[in-house]
PDB file of C-alpha atoms in Angstrom:
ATOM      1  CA  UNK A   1       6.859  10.290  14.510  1.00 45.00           C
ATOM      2  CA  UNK A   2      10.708  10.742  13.298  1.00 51.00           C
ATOM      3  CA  UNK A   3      11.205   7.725  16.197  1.00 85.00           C
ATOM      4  CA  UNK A   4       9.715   5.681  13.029  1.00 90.00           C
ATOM      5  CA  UNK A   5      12.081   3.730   9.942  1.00 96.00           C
ATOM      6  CA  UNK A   6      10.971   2.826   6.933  1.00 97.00           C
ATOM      7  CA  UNK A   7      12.549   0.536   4.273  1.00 98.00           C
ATOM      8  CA  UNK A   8      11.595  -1.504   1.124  1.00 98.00           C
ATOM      9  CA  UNK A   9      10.441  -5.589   1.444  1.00 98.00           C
ATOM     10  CA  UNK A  10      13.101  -7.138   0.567  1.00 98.00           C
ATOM     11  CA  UNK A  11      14.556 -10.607   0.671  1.00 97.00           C
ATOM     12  CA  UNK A  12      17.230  -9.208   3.844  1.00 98.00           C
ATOM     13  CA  UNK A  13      13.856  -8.116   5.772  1.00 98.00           C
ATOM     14  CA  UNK A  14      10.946 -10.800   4.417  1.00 98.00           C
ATOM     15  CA  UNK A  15      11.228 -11.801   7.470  1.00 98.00           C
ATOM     16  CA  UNK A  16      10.201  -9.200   9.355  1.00 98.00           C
ATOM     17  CA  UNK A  17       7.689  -8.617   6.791  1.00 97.00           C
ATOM     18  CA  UNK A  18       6.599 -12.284   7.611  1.00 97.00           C
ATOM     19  CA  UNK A  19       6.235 -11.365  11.443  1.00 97.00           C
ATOM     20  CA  UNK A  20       4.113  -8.194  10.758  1.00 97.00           C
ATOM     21  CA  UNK A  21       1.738 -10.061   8.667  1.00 96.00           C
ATOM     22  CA  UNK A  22       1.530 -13.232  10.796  1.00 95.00           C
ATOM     23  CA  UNK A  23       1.377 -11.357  13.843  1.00 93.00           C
ATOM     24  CA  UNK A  24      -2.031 -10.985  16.278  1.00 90.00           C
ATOM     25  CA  UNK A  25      -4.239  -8.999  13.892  1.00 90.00           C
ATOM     26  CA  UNK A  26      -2.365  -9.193  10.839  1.00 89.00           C
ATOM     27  CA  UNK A  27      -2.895  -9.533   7.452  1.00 90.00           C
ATOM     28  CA  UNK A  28      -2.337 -12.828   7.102  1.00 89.00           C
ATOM     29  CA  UNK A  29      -5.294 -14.214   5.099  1.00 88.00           C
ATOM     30  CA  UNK A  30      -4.546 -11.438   1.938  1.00 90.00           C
ATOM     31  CA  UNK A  31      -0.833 -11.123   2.075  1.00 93.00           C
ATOM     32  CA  UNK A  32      -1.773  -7.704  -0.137  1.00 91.00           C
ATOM     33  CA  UNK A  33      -2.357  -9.768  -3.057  1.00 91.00           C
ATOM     34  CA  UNK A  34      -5.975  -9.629  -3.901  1.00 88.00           C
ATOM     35  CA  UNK A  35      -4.582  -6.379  -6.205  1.00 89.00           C
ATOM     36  CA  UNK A  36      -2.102  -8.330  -7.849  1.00 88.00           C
ATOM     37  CA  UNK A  37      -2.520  -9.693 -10.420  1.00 74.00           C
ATOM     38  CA  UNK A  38      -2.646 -12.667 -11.272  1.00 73.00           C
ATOM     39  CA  UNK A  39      -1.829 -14.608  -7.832  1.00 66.00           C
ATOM     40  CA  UNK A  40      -4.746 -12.308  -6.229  1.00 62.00           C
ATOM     41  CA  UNK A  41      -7.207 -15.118  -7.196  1.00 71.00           C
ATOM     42  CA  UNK A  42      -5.566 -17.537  -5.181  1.00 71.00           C
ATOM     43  CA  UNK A  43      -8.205 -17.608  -2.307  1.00 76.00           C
ATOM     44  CA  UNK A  44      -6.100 -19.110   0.926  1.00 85.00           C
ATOM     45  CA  UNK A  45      -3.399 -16.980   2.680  1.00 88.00           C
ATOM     46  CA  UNK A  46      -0.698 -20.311   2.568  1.00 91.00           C
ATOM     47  CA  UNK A  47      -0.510 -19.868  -0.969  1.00 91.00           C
ATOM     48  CA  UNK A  48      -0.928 -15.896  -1.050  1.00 92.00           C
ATOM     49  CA  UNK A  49       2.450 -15.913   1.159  1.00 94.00           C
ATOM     50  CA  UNK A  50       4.036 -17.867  -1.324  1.00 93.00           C
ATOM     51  CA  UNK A  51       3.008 -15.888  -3.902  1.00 93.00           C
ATOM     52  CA  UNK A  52       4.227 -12.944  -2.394  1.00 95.00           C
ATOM     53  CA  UNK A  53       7.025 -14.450  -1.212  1.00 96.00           C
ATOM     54  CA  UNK A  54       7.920 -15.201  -4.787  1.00 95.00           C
ATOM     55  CA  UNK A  55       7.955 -11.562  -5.638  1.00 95.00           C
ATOM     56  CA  UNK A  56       9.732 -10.529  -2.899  1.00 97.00           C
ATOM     57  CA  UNK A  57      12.498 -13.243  -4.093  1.00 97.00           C
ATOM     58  CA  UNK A  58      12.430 -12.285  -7.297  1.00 96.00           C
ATOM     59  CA  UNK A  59      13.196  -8.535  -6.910  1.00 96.00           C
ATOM     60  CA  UNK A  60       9.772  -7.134  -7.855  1.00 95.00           C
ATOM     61  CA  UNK A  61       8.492  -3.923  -5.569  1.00 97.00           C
ATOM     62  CA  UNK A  62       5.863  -4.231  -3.500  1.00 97.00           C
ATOM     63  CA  UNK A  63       6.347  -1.843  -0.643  1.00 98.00           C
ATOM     64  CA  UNK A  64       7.853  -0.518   2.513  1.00 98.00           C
ATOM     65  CA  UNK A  65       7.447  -1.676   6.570  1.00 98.00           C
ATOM     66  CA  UNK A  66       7.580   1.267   9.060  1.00 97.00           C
ATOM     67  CA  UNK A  67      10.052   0.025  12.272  1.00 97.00           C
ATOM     68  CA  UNK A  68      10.147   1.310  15.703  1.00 93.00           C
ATOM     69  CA  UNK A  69      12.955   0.582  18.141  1.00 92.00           C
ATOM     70  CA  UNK A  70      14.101  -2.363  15.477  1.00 94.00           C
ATOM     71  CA  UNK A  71      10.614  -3.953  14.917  1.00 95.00           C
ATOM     72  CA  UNK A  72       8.222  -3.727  12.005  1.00 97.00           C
ATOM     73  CA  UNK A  73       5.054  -2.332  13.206  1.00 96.00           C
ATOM     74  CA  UNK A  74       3.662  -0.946  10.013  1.00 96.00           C
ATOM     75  CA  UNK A  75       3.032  -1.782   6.184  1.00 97.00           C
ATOM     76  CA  UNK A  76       2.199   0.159   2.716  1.00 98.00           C
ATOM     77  CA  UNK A  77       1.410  -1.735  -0.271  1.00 97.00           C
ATOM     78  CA  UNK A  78       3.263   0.910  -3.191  1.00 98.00           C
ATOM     79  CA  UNK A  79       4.218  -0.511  -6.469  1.00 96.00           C
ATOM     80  CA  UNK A  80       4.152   0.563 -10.462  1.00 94.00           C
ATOM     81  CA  UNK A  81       0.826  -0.277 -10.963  1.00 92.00           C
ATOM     82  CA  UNK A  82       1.680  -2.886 -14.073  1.00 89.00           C
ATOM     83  CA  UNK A  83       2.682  -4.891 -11.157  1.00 91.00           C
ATOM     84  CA  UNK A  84      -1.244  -4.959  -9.907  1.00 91.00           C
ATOM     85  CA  UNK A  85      -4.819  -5.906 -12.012  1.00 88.00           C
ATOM     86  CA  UNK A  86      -6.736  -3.166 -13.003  1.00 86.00           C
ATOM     87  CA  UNK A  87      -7.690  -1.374 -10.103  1.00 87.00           C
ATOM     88  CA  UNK A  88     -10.225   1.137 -11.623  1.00 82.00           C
ATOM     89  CA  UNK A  89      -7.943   4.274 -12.129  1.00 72.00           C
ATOM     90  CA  UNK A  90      -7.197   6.360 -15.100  1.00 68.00           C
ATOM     91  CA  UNK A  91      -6.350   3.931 -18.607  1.00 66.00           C
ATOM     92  CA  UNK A  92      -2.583   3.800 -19.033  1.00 60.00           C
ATOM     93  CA  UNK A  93      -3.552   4.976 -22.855  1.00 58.00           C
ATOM     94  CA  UNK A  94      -4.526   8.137 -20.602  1.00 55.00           C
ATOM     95  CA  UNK A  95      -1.717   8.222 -18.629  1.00 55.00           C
ATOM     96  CA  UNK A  96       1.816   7.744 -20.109  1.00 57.00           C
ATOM     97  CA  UNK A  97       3.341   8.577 -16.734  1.00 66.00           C
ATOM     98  CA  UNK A  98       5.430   6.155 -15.039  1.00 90.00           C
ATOM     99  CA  UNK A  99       2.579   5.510 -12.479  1.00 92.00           C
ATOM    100  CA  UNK A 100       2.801   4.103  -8.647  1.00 95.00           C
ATOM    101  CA  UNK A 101      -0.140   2.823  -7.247  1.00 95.00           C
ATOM    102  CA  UNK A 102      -0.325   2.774  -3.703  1.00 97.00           C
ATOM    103  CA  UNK A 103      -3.558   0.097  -2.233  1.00 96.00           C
ATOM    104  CA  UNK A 104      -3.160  -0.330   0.953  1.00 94.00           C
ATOM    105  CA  UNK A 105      -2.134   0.130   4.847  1.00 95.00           C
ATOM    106  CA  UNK A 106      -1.262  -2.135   7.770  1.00 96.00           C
ATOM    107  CA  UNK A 107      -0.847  -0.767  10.950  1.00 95.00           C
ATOM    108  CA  UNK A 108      -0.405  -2.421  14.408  1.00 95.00           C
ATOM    109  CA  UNK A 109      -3.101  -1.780  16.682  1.00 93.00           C
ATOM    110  CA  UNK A 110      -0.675   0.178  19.285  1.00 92.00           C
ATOM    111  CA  UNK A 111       0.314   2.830  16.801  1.00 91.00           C
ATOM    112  CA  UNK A 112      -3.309   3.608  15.403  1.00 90.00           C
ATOM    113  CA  UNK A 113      -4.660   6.512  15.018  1.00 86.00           C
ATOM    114  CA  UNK A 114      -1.274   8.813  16.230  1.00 86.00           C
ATOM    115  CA  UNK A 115      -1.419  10.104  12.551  1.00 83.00           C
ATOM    116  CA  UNK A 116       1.027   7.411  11.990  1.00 88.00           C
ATOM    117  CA  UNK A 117      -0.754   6.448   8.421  1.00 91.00           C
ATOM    118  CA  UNK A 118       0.733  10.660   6.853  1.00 92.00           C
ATOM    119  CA  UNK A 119       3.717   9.491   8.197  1.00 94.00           C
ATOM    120  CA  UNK A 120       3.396   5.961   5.959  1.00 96.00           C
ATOM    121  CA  UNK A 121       1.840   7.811   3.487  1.00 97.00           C
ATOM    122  CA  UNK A 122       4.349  10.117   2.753  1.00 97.00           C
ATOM    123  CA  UNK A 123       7.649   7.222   3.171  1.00 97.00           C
ATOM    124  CA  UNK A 124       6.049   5.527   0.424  1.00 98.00           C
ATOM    125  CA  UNK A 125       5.532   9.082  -2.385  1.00 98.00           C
ATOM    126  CA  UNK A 126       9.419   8.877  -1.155  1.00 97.00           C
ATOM    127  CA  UNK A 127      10.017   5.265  -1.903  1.00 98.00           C
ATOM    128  CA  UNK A 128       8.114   5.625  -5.164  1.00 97.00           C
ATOM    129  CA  UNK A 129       9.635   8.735  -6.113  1.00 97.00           C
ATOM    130  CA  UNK A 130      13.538   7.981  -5.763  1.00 96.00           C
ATOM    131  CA  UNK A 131      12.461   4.658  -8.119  1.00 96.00           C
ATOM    132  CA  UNK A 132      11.205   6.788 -10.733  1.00 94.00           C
ATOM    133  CA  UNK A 133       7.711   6.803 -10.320  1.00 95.00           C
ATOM    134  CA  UNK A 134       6.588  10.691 -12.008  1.00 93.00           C
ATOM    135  CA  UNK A 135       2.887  10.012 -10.001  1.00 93.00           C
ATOM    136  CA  UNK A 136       1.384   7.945  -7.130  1.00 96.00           C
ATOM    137  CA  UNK A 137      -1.981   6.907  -7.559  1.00 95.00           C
ATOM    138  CA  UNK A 138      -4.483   6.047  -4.280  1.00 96.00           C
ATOM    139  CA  UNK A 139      -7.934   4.451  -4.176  1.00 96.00           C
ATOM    140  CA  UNK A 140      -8.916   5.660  -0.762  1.00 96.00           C
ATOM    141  CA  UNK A 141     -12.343   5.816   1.011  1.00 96.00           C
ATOM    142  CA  UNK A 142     -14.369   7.779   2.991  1.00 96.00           C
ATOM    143  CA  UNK A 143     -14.574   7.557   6.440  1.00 93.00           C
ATOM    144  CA  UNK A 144     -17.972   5.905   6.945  1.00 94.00           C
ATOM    145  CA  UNK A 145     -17.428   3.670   4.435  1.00 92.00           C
ATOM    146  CA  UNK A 146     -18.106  -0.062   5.568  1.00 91.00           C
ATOM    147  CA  UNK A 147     -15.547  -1.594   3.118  1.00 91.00           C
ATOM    148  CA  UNK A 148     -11.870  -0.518   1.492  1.00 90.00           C
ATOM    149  CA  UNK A 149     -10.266   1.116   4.731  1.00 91.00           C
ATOM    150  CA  UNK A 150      -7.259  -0.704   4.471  1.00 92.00           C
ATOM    151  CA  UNK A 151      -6.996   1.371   1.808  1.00 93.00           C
ATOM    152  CA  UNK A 152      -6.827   5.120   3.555  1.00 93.00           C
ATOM    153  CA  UNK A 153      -9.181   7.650   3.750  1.00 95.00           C
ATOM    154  CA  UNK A 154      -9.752  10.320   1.491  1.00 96.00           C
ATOM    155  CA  UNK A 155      -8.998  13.559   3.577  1.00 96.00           C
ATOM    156  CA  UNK A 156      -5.711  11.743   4.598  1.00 95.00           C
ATOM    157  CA  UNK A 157      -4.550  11.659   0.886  1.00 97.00           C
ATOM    158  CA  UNK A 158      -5.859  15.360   0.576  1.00 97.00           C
ATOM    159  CA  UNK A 159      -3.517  16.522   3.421  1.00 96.00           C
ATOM    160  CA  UNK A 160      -0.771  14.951   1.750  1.00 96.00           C
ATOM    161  CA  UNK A 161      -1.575  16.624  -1.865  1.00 97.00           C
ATOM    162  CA  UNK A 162      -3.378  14.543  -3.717  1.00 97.00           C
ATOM    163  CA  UNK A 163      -6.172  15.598  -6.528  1.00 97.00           C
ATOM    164  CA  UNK A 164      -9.056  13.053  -7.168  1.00 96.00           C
ATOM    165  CA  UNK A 165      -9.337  12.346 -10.706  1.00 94.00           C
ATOM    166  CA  UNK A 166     -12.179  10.376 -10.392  1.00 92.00           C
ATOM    167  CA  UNK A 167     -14.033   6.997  -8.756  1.00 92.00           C
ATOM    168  CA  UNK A 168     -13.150   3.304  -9.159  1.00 91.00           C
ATOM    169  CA  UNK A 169     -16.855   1.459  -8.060  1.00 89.00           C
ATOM    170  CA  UNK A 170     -18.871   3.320  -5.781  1.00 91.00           C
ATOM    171  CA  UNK A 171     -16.598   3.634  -2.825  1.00 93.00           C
ATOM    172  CA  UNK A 172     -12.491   4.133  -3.723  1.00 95.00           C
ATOM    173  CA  UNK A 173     -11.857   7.276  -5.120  1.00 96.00           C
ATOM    174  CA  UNK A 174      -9.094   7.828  -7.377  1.00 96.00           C
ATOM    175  CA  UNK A 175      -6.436   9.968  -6.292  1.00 96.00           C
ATOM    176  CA  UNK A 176      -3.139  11.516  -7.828  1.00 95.00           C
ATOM    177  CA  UNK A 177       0.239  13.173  -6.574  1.00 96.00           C
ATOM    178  CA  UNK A 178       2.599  13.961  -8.854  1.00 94.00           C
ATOM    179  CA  UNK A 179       6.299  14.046  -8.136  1.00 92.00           C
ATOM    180  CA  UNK A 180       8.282  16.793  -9.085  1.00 82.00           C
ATOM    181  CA  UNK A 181      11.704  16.390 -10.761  1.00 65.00           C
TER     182      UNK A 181
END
């Protein structure tokens, strides 16, 4: 996978960010903000895209594209998670650590399943770390579950490290890396 490039959404790549989401199969309807908070309300993807668009504009993280051979082909939604609604983890009274909360994956059909989502997975504990984050927190899924895959699976985040500290609902469980200094 080192054939694969990943960089932050920014206003220089929106869009290519833009293209990934619009494209055949694409995320297009949620624009990643049904976590985030408070645009995620907005129901219709013309006025998620602005909303994320707005962010994007306005400097605020909200995570990396993967590129092969020049093109973005892949997504990860990984952000403090002040910058999302409550998304079931630990309280922040619980946590005083600057926290990163990673919710979600986009990945073109062509590249599924090559272990392409470690790869993601561990760009964006990189992205998070060199911007201070001291954990990442995940709501993955298991495998069989019928809802919440865009959000990883489990044994993925397991691989990479992470500890579950608990469940958000009766699906996502809550995960935890912590970077090291």
């Amino acid at each position: 996978m080192s054939e694969f490039v990943f960089r932050e959404v920014g206003r220089g790549n929106w869009p290519d960010f833009a293209n990934l989401f619009e494209s055949r199969g694409g995320p297009k309807s949620c624009w990643c903000m049904v976590w985030r908070s408070p645009e995620g309300k907005q129901r219709d993807g013309v006025s998620r895209r602005a909303a994320m668009k707005s962010r994007v504009d306005a400097g605020v993280p909200v995570g990396i594209l993967g590129y092969r051979e020049g093109a973005a082909v892949a997504w990860c939604s990984i952000a403090p998670r002040d910058t999302y609604r409550h998304l079931g983890g630990l309280d922040e009274s619980e946590a005083p650590e600057k926290i990163w909360a990673l919710v979600c994956f986009f990945i073109k059909r062509e590249y599924r399943g090559r272990g392409f989502s470690k790869t993601l997975l561990l760009a964006a504990i990189d992205h998070a770390a060199r911007n201070g984050a001291t954990t990442v927190e995940a709501y993955p899924v298991d495998p069989e579950s019928p809802s919440y895959r865009f959000m990883g699976f489990v044994e993925t985040f397991r691989e990479a490290g992470f500890q579950e500290v608990g469940l958000a609902g009766r699906r996502r469980h809550v995960m935890r890396f912590p970077i090291r200094c």
